[in-house]
Amino acid sequence: QVQLVQSGAEVKKPGASVKVSCKASGYTFTGYYMHWVRQAPGQGLEWMGWINPNSGDTKYAQKFRGRVTMTRDTSISTVYMELSRLTSEDTAVYYCAKSVLPDLAAAGLDYWGQGTLVTVSS
Amino acid sequence: QSALTQPASVSGSPGQSITISCTGTNSDVGAYNYVSWYQQHPGKAPKLMIYDVSDRPSGVSNRFSGSKSGSTASLTISGLQAEDEADYYCSSYTTSTTPWVFGGGTKLTVL
């Protein structure tokens, strides 16, 4: 069965960076795009970007360009999302989510990680 | 401000049907058939209900259906059940430099 298991909760100080991991299993890791989506407390979903685990190519939301980096390690079927220069507005639950169709980033997201709470506080 | 516009809330009684709208532009909903819908219960990860405007993933009840007309997509839930009470989000691929956007979300209350 498909599983996306994310790393645990983080507490960071303003200005720091955070790196969240997402380990995939139960499907061909390199065959499906992986997206990152965040949700601030009591707020809606916000798309951050995607990575093609096969090529390593990435696409980021304009809002996060220059501050976010998505990478992957195919040997352990894991993707990473690193966000730098954190502020209190980055306090949110961060999700990885897998594309529903192979080799296509634009379709829906059918499996989601359990979420990683990142708290930014001085 | 979200790129896709959804009503903040909708409600219905058990057994009834409701429709949630998702209004975009000819740069997103109107440009592609890459509209998807997600259900989210409190404290849980979102769940994919519809993708590619009207396709249902395996395991999703056929009470959920999707459609699109111009730049507005819709999610219809028929035979409303108590467990359908949740937040619902639409999303779309877009032509902009940010190629994926979500709606602001709709809270569904089952009366």
XYZ file of C-alpha atoms in Angstrom:
233
model
C 0.000 0.000 0.000
C 1.143 3.537 -0.737
C 2.558 5.390 2.253
C 4.146 8.789 2.667
C 5.813 9.160 6.056
C 7.058 12.587 7.038
C 9.596 13.655 9.636
C 8.540 14.923 13.020
C 7.498 18.309 14.319
C 10.041 21.119 14.405
C 10.415 24.304 16.423
C 12.606 26.952 14.846
C 13.643 30.499 15.623
C 12.987 33.320 13.161
C 15.660 33.475 10.502
C 16.481 29.778 10.726
C 15.868 27.069 8.137
C 13.883 23.844 8.353
C 14.174 20.660 6.304
C 11.246 18.254 6.196
C 11.531 14.759 4.767
C 8.911 12.545 3.147
C 9.660 8.848 2.684
C 7.589 7.070 0.051
C 6.763 3.392 -0.231
C 4.336 1.100 -2.023
C 4.733 2.513 -5.546
C 7.388 3.413 -8.128
C 8.967 6.437 -6.475
C 10.429 7.878 -9.675
C 7.169 7.564 -11.596
C 5.094 10.238 -9.853
C 5.608 13.905 -9.074
C 5.659 14.899 -5.423
C 4.118 18.165 -4.279
C 4.465 20.140 -1.066
C 1.451 21.925 0.391
C 1.226 23.834 3.651
C -1.629 24.878 5.919
C -1.303 27.609 8.520
C -3.400 27.215 11.688
C -7.078 27.680 10.867
C -6.281 28.563 7.269
C -6.613 26.955 3.852
C -4.232 24.938 1.719
C -1.291 26.667 0.052
C 0.696 25.065 -2.747
C 4.457 25.421 -2.448
C 5.912 23.459 -5.339
C 6.638 20.109 -6.894
C 9.574 17.894 -7.710
C 9.981 15.260 -10.371
C 11.690 12.460 -8.426
C 13.024 10.954 -11.639
C 14.830 14.002 -13.025
C 15.049 16.158 -9.910
C 13.381 19.025 -11.799
C 11.420 21.387 -9.600
C 8.755 24.073 -9.897
C 8.081 26.469 -7.050
C 5.291 28.889 -6.254
C 6.361 32.455 -6.949
C 5.847 33.308 -3.287
C 8.532 30.876 -2.135
C 11.139 31.215 -4.874
C 14.537 31.944 -3.422
C 13.527 30.546 -0.066
C 12.463 26.959 -0.801
C 14.484 24.027 -2.110
C 13.040 20.614 -2.937
C 15.357 17.666 -3.439
C 15.161 13.900 -3.569
C 17.232 10.842 -2.804
C 16.106 8.025 -5.071
C 18.196 5.447 -3.196
C 15.887 5.770 -0.189
C 12.704 6.974 -1.969
C 12.669 10.208 -0.025
C 11.959 13.795 -0.957
C 12.937 16.836 1.079
C 11.620 20.358 1.410
C 13.869 22.991 2.910
C 12.531 26.446 3.736
C 14.917 29.191 4.787
C 14.673 32.603 6.457
C 11.715 31.496 8.519
C 9.268 33.969 10.050
C 6.256 33.467 12.279
C 4.101 33.419 9.146
C 5.736 30.123 8.169
C 4.184 28.394 11.170
C 2.079 25.718 9.517
C 1.564 22.021 8.875
C 3.587 20.986 5.847
C 2.370 18.090 3.698
C 3.958 16.104 0.913
C 1.482 14.678 -1.588
C 1.851 12.372 -4.569
C 0.430 13.015 -8.034
C -2.413 10.684 -8.945
C -1.194 10.045 -12.492
C 2.285 8.948 -13.572
C 4.634 11.474 -15.130
C 2.052 14.258 -14.788
C 2.328 17.032 -12.251
C -0.927 18.757 -13.091
C -3.497 16.160 -12.023
C -4.725 15.641 -8.472
C -2.868 14.551 -5.355
C -4.015 11.123 -4.227
C -1.806 10.245 -1.274
C -0.709 12.657 1.419
C 1.804 12.442 4.209
C 0.620 12.795 7.779
C 1.862 16.375 7.930
C 4.737 17.999 9.789
C 4.051 20.896 12.121
C 6.694 23.592 11.871
C 6.483 26.232 14.574
C 8.503 29.416 14.214
C 8.865 31.244 17.489
C 11.469 33.273 19.276
C -6.360 36.096 -1.465
C -6.953 32.690 -3.112
C -6.797 32.454 -6.874
C -9.939 30.270 -6.973
C -13.139 31.466 -5.326
C -15.276 29.126 -3.259
C -18.231 29.900 -0.979
C -17.144 30.016 2.634
C -19.866 27.654 3.740
C -22.688 25.472 2.483
C -25.130 23.291 4.343
C -27.662 20.576 3.696
C -29.751 17.959 5.413
C -29.043 14.232 5.308
C -30.157 12.714 2.020
C -30.115 16.013 0.164
C -27.706 17.085 -2.567
C -25.407 20.084 -2.390
C -23.078 21.730 -4.877
C -19.898 23.640 -4.123
C -18.663 26.033 -6.780
C -15.082 26.942 -7.614
C -14.698 30.002 -9.787
C -11.470 30.770 -11.582
C -10.439 32.410 -14.816
C -9.488 31.440 -18.343
C -5.929 31.075 -17.049
C -6.750 28.213 -14.720
C -10.122 26.435 -14.459
C -11.151 27.656 -17.878
C -7.874 26.684 -19.521
C -7.336 23.109 -18.387
C -9.255 20.030 -17.332
C -6.958 19.712 -14.324
C -9.394 20.579 -11.572
C -9.328 18.467 -8.429
C -11.310 18.447 -5.191
C -10.226 17.536 -1.671
C -12.086 16.708 1.511
C -10.454 17.542 4.824
C -11.719 16.570 8.246
C -10.371 18.473 11.268
C -6.833 17.499 12.146
C -6.515 15.183 9.150
C -4.684 15.336 5.846
C -6.744 16.209 2.786
C -8.276 13.380 0.751
C -8.604 13.438 -3.020
C -12.259 13.150 -4.072
C -12.192 14.195 -7.737
C -9.406 14.803 -10.262
C -9.324 15.872 -13.898
C -12.662 17.685 -13.349
C -14.821 14.584 -12.994
C -12.744 11.442 -12.373
C -13.113 9.633 -9.061
C -10.179 7.818 -7.491
C -10.722 4.217 -6.550
C -12.573 3.956 -3.269
C -14.352 7.306 -3.418
C -18.123 7.049 -3.238
C -20.072 7.698 -6.428
C -22.141 10.171 -4.392
C -19.324 12.606 -5.223
C -19.239 14.027 -8.734
C -17.460 16.880 -10.477
C -18.153 19.058 -13.478
C -17.009 22.232 -15.158
C -18.593 24.977 -17.216
C -16.318 27.670 -18.549
C -14.208 28.959 -15.671
C -16.358 27.499 -12.916
C -15.979 23.984 -11.582
C -18.446 22.294 -9.268
C -18.461 19.462 -6.772
C -21.812 17.825 -6.140
C -22.462 15.545 -3.199
C -25.677 13.574 -3.410
C -27.378 11.647 -0.623
C -25.669 13.792 1.991
C -24.399 11.879 5.030
C -23.167 13.056 8.416
C -19.606 11.967 7.621
C -19.534 14.322 4.623
C -19.283 17.244 7.042
C -15.806 18.615 6.358
C -13.879 21.326 4.571
C -13.652 21.042 0.795
C -10.982 22.579 -1.411
C -10.746 22.852 -5.160
C -7.493 23.225 -7.056
C -6.428 23.835 -10.624
C -3.375 23.862 -12.822
C -2.731 27.353 -14.165
C -0.817 29.174 -16.862
C 0.755 31.536 -14.355
C 4.248 31.433 -12.910
C 2.682 29.642 -9.946
C 1.245 26.666 -11.837
C -1.011 25.226 -9.159
C -3.559 26.995 -6.982
C -6.127 26.075 -4.355
C -9.449 27.658 -3.585
C -10.055 29.191 -0.192
C -12.084 26.227 1.014
C -15.747 25.608 1.803
C -17.055 24.346 5.116
C -19.872 21.854 4.592
C -22.297 21.465 7.476
C -24.730 18.557 7.528
C -27.746 19.783 9.462
